PDB file of C-alpha atoms in Angstrom:
ATOM      1  CA  GLU A  83     -15.628  -7.494   6.658  1.00  0.00           C
ATOM      2  CA  GLY A  84     -14.218  -3.627   6.633  1.00  0.00           C
ATOM      3  CA  GLN A  85     -14.301  -1.928   2.895  1.00  0.00           C
ATOM      4  CA  LEU A  86     -13.198   1.141   1.595  1.00  0.00           C
ATOM      5  CA  VAL A  87     -14.671   3.460  -1.053  1.00  0.00           C
ATOM      6  CA  GLU A  88     -12.690   5.875  -2.468  1.00  0.00           C
ATOM      7  CA  SER A  89     -14.497   8.859  -4.805  1.00  0.00           C
ATOM      8  CA  GLY A  90     -13.703  12.214  -6.371  1.00  0.00           C
ATOM      9  CA  GLY A  91     -10.786  11.531  -8.845  1.00  0.00           C
ATOM     10  CA  GLY A  92     -10.882  13.105 -12.416  1.00  0.00           C
ATOM     11  CA  LEU A  93      -8.941  15.139 -14.501  1.00  0.00           C
ATOM     12  CA  VAL A  94      -7.516  18.789 -12.998  1.00  0.00           C
ATOM     13  CA  GLN A  95      -5.305  21.688 -14.764  1.00  0.00           C
ATOM     14  CA  PRO A  96      -1.695  21.866 -13.479  1.00  0.00           C
ATOM     15  CA  GLY A  97      -2.051  24.738  -9.588  1.00  0.00           C
ATOM     16  CA  ARG A  98      -5.825  23.827  -9.088  1.00  0.00           C
ATOM     17  CA  SER A  99      -6.737  21.161  -6.243  1.00  0.00           C
ATOM     18  CA  MET A 100      -9.248  18.124  -5.781  1.00  0.00           C
ATOM     19  CA  LYS A 101     -10.541  16.624  -3.309  1.00  0.00           C
ATOM     20  CA  LEU A 102     -11.230  12.946  -1.956  1.00  0.00           C
ATOM     21  CA  SER A 103     -13.180  10.979  -0.058  1.00  0.00           C
ATOM     22  CA  CYS A 104     -13.015   7.747   1.198  1.00  0.00           C
ATOM     23  CA  ALA A 105     -15.997   5.730   2.936  1.00  0.00           C
ATOM     24  CA  ALA A 106     -15.466   3.006   5.768  1.00  0.00           C
ATOM     25  CA  SER A 107     -17.709   0.045   6.759  1.00  0.00           C
ATOM     26  CA  GLY A 108     -17.951  -2.257   8.418  1.00  0.00           C
ATOM     27  CA  PHE A 109     -15.404  -1.776  10.715  1.00  0.00           C
ATOM     28  CA  THR A 110     -15.248   1.052  14.222  1.00  0.00           C
ATOM     29  CA  PHE A 111     -13.661   3.603  11.709  1.00  0.00           C
ATOM     30  CA  LYS A 112     -13.288   5.880  14.141  1.00  0.00           C
ATOM     31  CA  ASN A 113     -10.518   3.836  16.500  1.00  0.00           C
ATOM     32  CA  TYR A 114      -8.245   3.741  13.564  1.00  0.00           C
ATOM     33  CA  ASP A 115      -5.216   6.269  11.509  1.00  0.00           C
ATOM     34  CA  MET A 116      -6.153   5.921   8.447  1.00  0.00           C
ATOM     35  CA  ALA A 117      -3.650   7.008   5.324  1.00  0.00           C
ATOM     36  CA  TRP A 118      -3.146   7.550   1.458  1.00  0.00           C
ATOM     37  CA  VAL A 119      -1.359   5.734  -0.716  1.00  0.00           C
ATOM     38  CA  CYS A 120      -0.633   6.710  -4.381  1.00  0.00           C
ATOM     39  CA  GLN A 121       0.781   4.522  -7.584  1.00  0.00           C
ATOM     40  CA  ALA A 122       1.627   6.697 -10.388  1.00  0.00           C
ATOM     41  CA  PRO A 123       0.678   5.009 -13.279  1.00  0.00           C
ATOM     42  CA  ASN A 124       3.089   1.498 -13.938  1.00  0.00           C
ATOM     43  CA  LYS A 125       5.509   2.359 -10.846  1.00  0.00           C
ATOM     44  CA  GLY A 126       5.540   1.313  -7.974  1.00  0.00           C
ATOM     45  CA  LEU A 127       2.949   1.975  -3.770  1.00  0.00           C
ATOM     46  CA  GLU A 128       4.002   5.132  -3.126  1.00  0.00           C
ATOM     47  CA  TRP A 129       2.497   6.071   0.814  1.00  0.00           C
ATOM     48  CA  VAL A 130       1.671  10.487   0.844  1.00  0.00           C
ATOM     49  CA  ALA A 131      -0.438  10.646   3.957  1.00  0.00           C
ATOM     50  CA  THR A 132      -1.064   8.951   7.184  1.00  0.00           C
ATOM     51  CA  ILE A 133      -3.876  10.504   9.607  1.00  0.00           C
ATOM     52  CA  SER A 134      -4.798   9.671  13.654  1.00  0.00           C
ATOM     53  CA  TYR A 135      -7.976   8.300  15.034  1.00  0.00           C
ATOM     54  CA  ASP A 136      -9.113  11.024  16.217  1.00  0.00           C
ATOM     55  CA  GLY A 137      -7.280  13.238  13.476  1.00  0.00           C
ATOM     56  CA  SER A 138      -5.126  14.547  16.023  1.00  0.00           C
ATOM     57  CA  SER A 139      -1.949  14.317  14.571  1.00  0.00           C
ATOM     58  CA  THR A 140      -0.972  13.867  10.749  1.00  0.00           C
ATOM     59  CA  TYR A 141       2.561  12.749   9.198  1.00  0.00           C
ATOM     60  CA  TYR A 142       2.357  13.443   5.132  1.00  0.00           C
ATOM     61  CA  ARG A 143       5.635  12.641   2.818  1.00  0.00           C
ATOM     62  CA  ASP A 144       7.587  15.580   2.023  1.00  0.00           C
ATOM     63  CA  SER A 145       6.457  15.906  -1.937  1.00  0.00           C
ATOM     64  CA  VAL A 146       3.287  16.360  -0.680  1.00  0.00           C
ATOM     65  CA  LYS A 147       3.803  18.700   2.210  1.00  0.00           C
ATOM     66  CA  GLY A 148       1.955  21.430   2.473  1.00  0.00           C
ATOM     67  CA  ARG A 149      -0.070  20.270  -0.455  1.00  0.00           C
ATOM     68  CA  PHE A 150      -1.878  18.163   0.664  1.00  0.00           C
ATOM     69  CA  THR A 151      -4.684  18.140   3.912  1.00  0.00           C
ATOM     70  CA  ILE A 152      -5.291  14.541   4.633  1.00  0.00           C
ATOM     71  CA  SER A 153      -8.374  14.965   7.018  1.00  0.00           C
ATOM     72  CA  ARG A 154     -11.391  13.306   8.261  1.00  0.00           C
ATOM     73  CA  ASP A 155     -14.904  13.433  10.339  1.00  0.00           C
ATOM     74  CA  ASN A 156     -15.860  10.433  12.481  1.00  0.00           C
ATOM     75  CA  ALA A 157     -19.503  10.668  12.612  1.00  0.00           C
ATOM     76  CA  LYS A 158     -19.828  10.128   8.838  1.00  0.00           C
ATOM     77  CA  SER A 159     -16.877   7.445   8.292  1.00  0.00           C
ATOM     78  CA  THR A 160     -15.169   9.264   6.266  1.00  0.00           C
ATOM     79  CA  LEU A 161     -11.243  10.176   5.341  1.00  0.00           C
ATOM     80  CA  TYR A 162      -9.945  13.082   2.996  1.00  0.00           C
ATOM     81  CA  LEU A 163      -7.567  14.204   0.231  1.00  0.00           C
ATOM     82  CA  GLN A 164      -7.824  17.773   0.436  1.00  0.00           C
ATOM     83  CA  MET A 165      -4.404  18.070  -2.508  1.00  0.00           C
ATOM     84  CA  ASP A 166      -4.084  21.857  -4.016  1.00  0.00           C
ATOM     85  CA  SER A 167      -1.386  23.646  -6.547  1.00  0.00           C
ATOM     86  CA  LEU A 168      -0.957  20.699  -8.093  1.00  0.00           C
ATOM     87  CA  ARG A 169       1.330  18.967 -10.862  1.00  0.00           C
ATOM     88  CA  SER A 170       2.044  16.386 -12.810  1.00  0.00           C
ATOM     89  CA  GLU A 171       3.711  14.185 -10.774  1.00  0.00           C
ATOM     90  CA  ASP A 172       1.283  14.201  -8.886  1.00  0.00           C
ATOM     91  CA  THR A 173      -0.769  11.941 -11.390  1.00  0.00           C
ATOM     92  CA  ALA A 174      -1.711   8.304 -10.152  1.00  0.00           C
ATOM     93  CA  THR A 175      -4.581   6.071  -8.639  1.00  0.00           C
ATOM     94  CA  TYR A 176      -4.723   7.096  -5.097  1.00  0.00           C
ATOM     95  CA  TYR A 177      -6.198   4.592  -2.086  1.00  0.00           C
ATOM     96  CA  CYS A 178      -7.141   5.156   1.174  1.00  0.00           C
ATOM     97  CA  ALA A 179      -6.241   2.039   3.130  1.00  0.00           C
ATOM     98  CA  ARG A 180      -5.569   1.517   7.394  1.00  0.00           C
ATOM     99  CA  PRO A 181      -2.637   0.624   8.723  1.00  0.00           C
ATOM    100  CA  GLY A 182      -3.472  -1.997  10.836  1.00  0.00           C
ATOM    101  CA  TYR A 183      -0.325  -2.658  12.210  1.00  0.00           C
ATOM    102  CA  GLY A 184       2.141  -1.914  10.893  1.00  0.00           C
ATOM    103  CA  TYR A 185       0.946  -2.942   7.147  1.00  0.00           C
ATOM    104  CA  TYR A 186      -2.209  -2.166   5.373  1.00  0.00           C
ATOM    105  CA  ASP A 187      -4.724  -4.478   6.265  1.00  0.00           C
ATOM    106  CA  TYR A 188      -7.775  -2.514   4.209  1.00  0.00           C
ATOM    107  CA  TRP A 189      -7.778  -0.874   0.411  1.00  0.00           C
ATOM    108  CA  GLY A 190     -10.341   0.700  -1.410  1.00  0.00           C
ATOM    109  CA  GLN A 191     -10.453   0.640  -5.085  1.00  0.00           C
ATOM    110  CA  GLY A 192      -8.927   3.891  -5.872  1.00  0.00           C
ATOM    111  CA  VAL A 193      -9.286   6.773  -6.856  1.00  0.00           C
ATOM    112  CA  THR A 194      -7.744   7.764 -10.602  1.00  0.00           C
ATOM    113  CA  VAL A 195      -6.226  11.741 -10.791  1.00  0.00           C
ATOM    114  CA  THR A 196      -4.523  12.823 -14.026  1.00  0.00           C
ATOM    115  CA  VAL A 197      -2.953  16.502 -13.152  1.00  0.00           C
ATOM    116  CA  SER A 198      -2.772  17.645 -17.402  1.00  0.00           C
ATOM    117  CA  SER A 199      -3.223  20.334 -18.854  1.00  0.00           C
TER     118      SER A 199
ATOM    119  CA  ASP B 145      13.420   6.677   5.002  1.00  0.00           C
ATOM    120  CA  ILE B 146      14.832   3.047   4.552  1.00  0.00           C
ATOM    121  CA  GLN B 147      14.745   1.857   1.372  1.00  0.00           C
ATOM    122  CA  MET B 148      13.455  -1.698  -0.020  1.00  0.00           C
ATOM    123  CA  THR B 149      15.073  -3.440  -3.144  1.00  0.00           C
ATOM    124  CA  GLN B 150      13.140  -6.102  -4.860  1.00  0.00           C
ATOM    125  CA  SER B 151      14.435  -9.254  -6.463  1.00  0.00           C
ATOM    126  CA  PRO B 152      14.311  -9.928  -9.471  1.00  0.00           C
ATOM    127  CA  SER B 153      11.909  -7.290 -11.329  1.00  0.00           C
ATOM    128  CA  LEU B 154       9.983  -9.669 -13.344  1.00  0.00           C
ATOM    129  CA  LEU B 155       9.497 -13.511 -13.384  1.00  0.00           C
ATOM    130  CA  SER B 156       8.488 -16.117 -15.616  1.00  0.00           C
ATOM    131  CA  ALA B 157       7.597 -19.602 -13.610  1.00  0.00           C
ATOM    132  CA  SER B 158       4.839 -22.398 -14.829  1.00  0.00           C
ATOM    133  CA  VAL B 159       2.326 -23.602 -13.196  1.00  0.00           C
ATOM    134  CA  GLY B 160       3.369 -26.179 -10.945  1.00  0.00           C
ATOM    135  CA  ASP B 161       7.477 -23.984  -9.973  1.00  0.00           C
ATOM    136  CA  ARG B 162       8.612 -23.243  -6.494  1.00  0.00           C
ATOM    137  CA  VAL B 163       8.537 -19.827  -6.936  1.00  0.00           C
ATOM    138  CA  THR B 164      10.640 -17.642  -4.559  1.00  0.00           C
ATOM    139  CA  LEU B 165      10.782 -13.735  -4.766  1.00  0.00           C
ATOM    140  CA  ASN B 166      13.022 -11.757  -2.642  1.00  0.00           C
ATOM    141  CA  CYS B 167      13.036  -8.077  -0.452  1.00  0.00           C
ATOM    142  CA  LYS B 168      16.043  -6.191   1.101  1.00  0.00           C
ATOM    143  CA  ALA B 169      15.807  -3.838   3.163  1.00  0.00           C
ATOM    144  CA  SER B 170      18.192  -1.186   3.368  1.00  0.00           C
ATOM    145  CA  GLN B 171      18.883  -1.486   7.543  1.00  0.00           C
ATOM    146  CA  ASN B 172      17.537  -3.983  10.122  1.00  0.00           C
ATOM    147  CA  ILE B 173      13.714  -3.644  10.018  1.00  0.00           C
ATOM    148  CA  TYR B 174      13.529  -6.884  11.975  1.00  0.00           C
ATOM    149  CA  LYS B 175      10.640  -8.584  11.141  1.00  0.00           C
ATOM    150  CA  ASN B 176       8.807  -5.666   9.990  1.00  0.00           C
ATOM    151  CA  LEU B 177       7.299  -6.429   6.674  1.00  0.00           C
ATOM    152  CA  ALA B 178       4.383  -7.178   4.526  1.00  0.00           C
ATOM    153  CA  TRP B 179       4.050  -9.042   0.963  1.00  0.00           C
ATOM    154  CA  TYR B 180       0.976  -7.586  -0.731  1.00  0.00           C
ATOM    155  CA  GLN B 181      -0.478  -9.463  -3.783  1.00  0.00           C
ATOM    156  CA  GLN B 182      -1.885  -6.862  -7.159  1.00  0.00           C
ATOM    157  CA  LYS B 183      -3.245  -8.442  -9.741  1.00  0.00           C
ATOM    158  CA  LEU B 184      -3.844  -6.523 -12.987  1.00  0.00           C
ATOM    159  CA  GLY B 185      -6.663  -3.020 -12.935  1.00  0.00           C
ATOM    160  CA  GLU B 186      -7.077  -4.283  -8.724  1.00  0.00           C
ATOM    161  CA  ALA B 187      -6.196  -2.606  -5.481  1.00  0.00           C
ATOM    162  CA  PRO B 188      -3.339  -4.198  -3.274  1.00  0.00           C
ATOM    163  CA  LYS B 189      -4.194  -7.197  -0.698  1.00  0.00           C
ATOM    164  CA  VAL B 190      -1.554  -8.019   2.187  1.00  0.00           C
ATOM    165  CA  LEU B 191      -0.307 -11.355   1.859  1.00  0.00           C
ATOM    166  CA  ILE B 192       1.877 -11.407   4.742  1.00  0.00           C
ATOM    167  CA  TYR B 193       3.270  -9.662   8.004  1.00  0.00           C
ATOM    168  CA  ASN B 194       5.475  -9.916  10.372  1.00  0.00           C
ATOM    169  CA  ALA B 195       7.229 -11.794   7.719  1.00  0.00           C
ATOM    170  CA  ASP B 196       5.781 -14.731   8.653  1.00  0.00           C
ATOM    171  CA  THR B 197       2.536 -15.217   9.802  1.00  0.00           C
ATOM    172  CA  LEU B 198      -0.232 -15.692   6.736  1.00  0.00           C
ATOM    173  CA  GLN B 199      -2.788 -13.231   6.059  1.00  0.00           C
ATOM    174  CA  THR B 200      -6.707 -15.359   7.329  1.00  0.00           C
ATOM    175  CA  ALA B 201      -7.664 -16.165   3.823  1.00  0.00           C
ATOM    176  CA  ILE B 202      -4.305 -16.992   1.969  1.00  0.00           C
ATOM    177  CA  PRO B 203      -3.658 -19.425   0.729  1.00  0.00           C
ATOM    178  CA  SER B 204      -1.126 -21.946   2.378  1.00  0.00           C
ATOM    179  CA  ARG B 205       1.061 -21.913  -0.808  1.00  0.00           C
ATOM    180  CA  PHE B 206       1.800 -18.625   0.683  1.00  0.00           C
ATOM    181  CA  SER B 207       4.695 -18.430   2.973  1.00  0.00           C
ATOM    182  CA  GLY B 208       7.465 -16.017   3.816  1.00  0.00           C
ATOM    183  CA  SER B 209      10.978 -15.971   5.724  1.00  0.00           C
ATOM    184  CA  GLY B 210      13.666 -13.801   7.080  1.00  0.00           C
ATOM    185  CA  SER B 211      14.732 -11.223   9.705  1.00  0.00           C
ATOM    186  CA  GLY B 212      16.600  -8.644   9.688  1.00  0.00           C
ATOM    187  CA  THR B 213      17.707  -7.041   6.075  1.00  0.00           C
ATOM    188  CA  ASP B 214      16.406 -10.151   4.072  1.00  0.00           C
ATOM    189  CA  PHE B 215      13.065 -11.572   3.359  1.00  0.00           C
ATOM    190  CA  THR B 216      11.177 -13.831   1.207  1.00  0.00           C
ATOM    191  CA  LEU B 217       8.014 -14.891  -0.081  1.00  0.00           C
ATOM    192  CA  THR B 218       7.405 -18.053  -1.276  1.00  0.00           C
ATOM    193  CA  ILE B 219       4.891 -19.426  -3.872  1.00  0.00           C
ATOM    194  CA  SER B 220       4.895 -23.977  -3.494  1.00  0.00           C
ATOM    195  CA  SER B 221       3.354 -23.911  -6.662  1.00  0.00           C
ATOM    196  CA  LEU B 222       1.915 -21.727  -8.859  1.00  0.00           C
ATOM    197  CA  GLN B 223      -0.766 -21.559 -10.313  1.00  0.00           C
ATOM    198  CA  PRO B 224      -2.608 -19.105 -13.066  1.00  0.00           C
ATOM    199  CA  GLU B 225      -4.341 -16.951 -11.091  1.00  0.00           C
ATOM    200  CA  ASP B 226      -1.176 -16.340  -8.982  1.00  0.00           C
ATOM    201  CA  VAL B 227       0.177 -14.143 -12.240  1.00  0.00           C
ATOM    202  CA  ALA B 228       0.499 -10.377 -10.454  1.00  0.00           C
ATOM    203  CA  THR B 229       2.362  -8.259  -9.118  1.00  0.00           C
ATOM    204  CA  TYR B 230       4.028  -8.311  -5.804  1.00  0.00           C
ATOM    205  CA  PHE B 231       5.293  -6.007  -3.069  1.00  0.00           C
ATOM    206  CA  CYS B 232       6.968  -6.203   0.484  1.00  0.00           C
ATOM    207  CA  GLN B 233       6.901  -3.305   2.349  1.00  0.00           C
ATOM    208  CA  GLN B 234       8.464  -1.598   5.703  1.00  0.00           C
ATOM    209  CA  TYR B 235       6.626  -0.442   9.426  1.00  0.00           C
ATOM    210  CA  TYR B 236       9.593  -0.674  11.283  1.00  0.00           C
ATOM    211  CA  ARG B 237      10.344   3.108  11.319  1.00  0.00           C
ATOM    212  CA  GLY B 238       9.576   6.652   9.692  1.00  0.00           C
ATOM    213  CA  SER B 239       7.544   6.571   6.229  1.00  0.00           C
ATOM    214  CA  TRP B 240       6.867   2.671   5.572  1.00  0.00           C
ATOM    215  CA  THR B 241       8.139   2.714   2.219  1.00  0.00           C
ATOM    216  CA  PHE B 242       8.055  -0.456  -0.590  1.00  0.00           C
ATOM    217  CA  GLY B 243       9.596  -1.732  -2.314  1.00  0.00           C
ATOM    218  CA  GLY B 244       9.333  -1.451  -6.103  1.00  0.00           C
ATOM    219  CA  GLY B 245       7.992  -4.671  -6.995  1.00  0.00           C
ATOM    220  CA  THR B 246       7.580  -7.988  -8.886  1.00  0.00           C
ATOM    221  CA  LYS B 247       5.676  -8.397 -12.072  1.00  0.00           C
ATOM    222  CA  LEU B 248       4.760 -13.237 -12.200  1.00  0.00           C
ATOM    223  CA  GLU B 249       4.211 -14.056 -16.075  1.00  0.00           C
ATOM    224  CA  MET B 250       3.317 -16.885 -16.842  1.00  0.00           C
ATOM    225  CA  LYS B 251       5.755 -18.501 -19.379  1.00  0.00           C
TER     226      LYS B 251
END
């Protein structure tokens, strides 16, 4: 059974940076694309970014392009999300998720990012 | 992006009721649809994929149907532990998008 555990959230001021991590176990991490999905307070789910299994391709939603960077270390089975120039509208719970065959079959427990002065 | 619209946004039902949740796509997505259950304070959990395939270990009272633009999640006999918000998600094209959710409450 796969497991994803996020870390790195918290309170950050607008314009500053934060890096999230997601440690994977229970499956062969290097064989799978991975993604970040966010959920603003009392709102729905939104895809943020996806990275291919080997890190060669990355995709971002428009609102984070140029500010967020998704990356991975397959040797450590870890996914990252570097978030720069943070805005109040980035406040959300961020989930690490595995897009298996189109749907997200494994999810982390989520980490909260609050952007506020 | 493909827009996903769920209805109703809020649903109240009693234990044992048959419950139907709806999801409509803005264009044909064939059967490229998943349903998730999210309980308060928890991560989403996939219930159904490919519109009608039950994920492993999900109770058989959950079922999905539909293709094209209109989809349904049915709970055949509502249980107290089914109180949650349910989201649909398309994975046919472009950015995978979610519906706004249906919050299911117990009467």
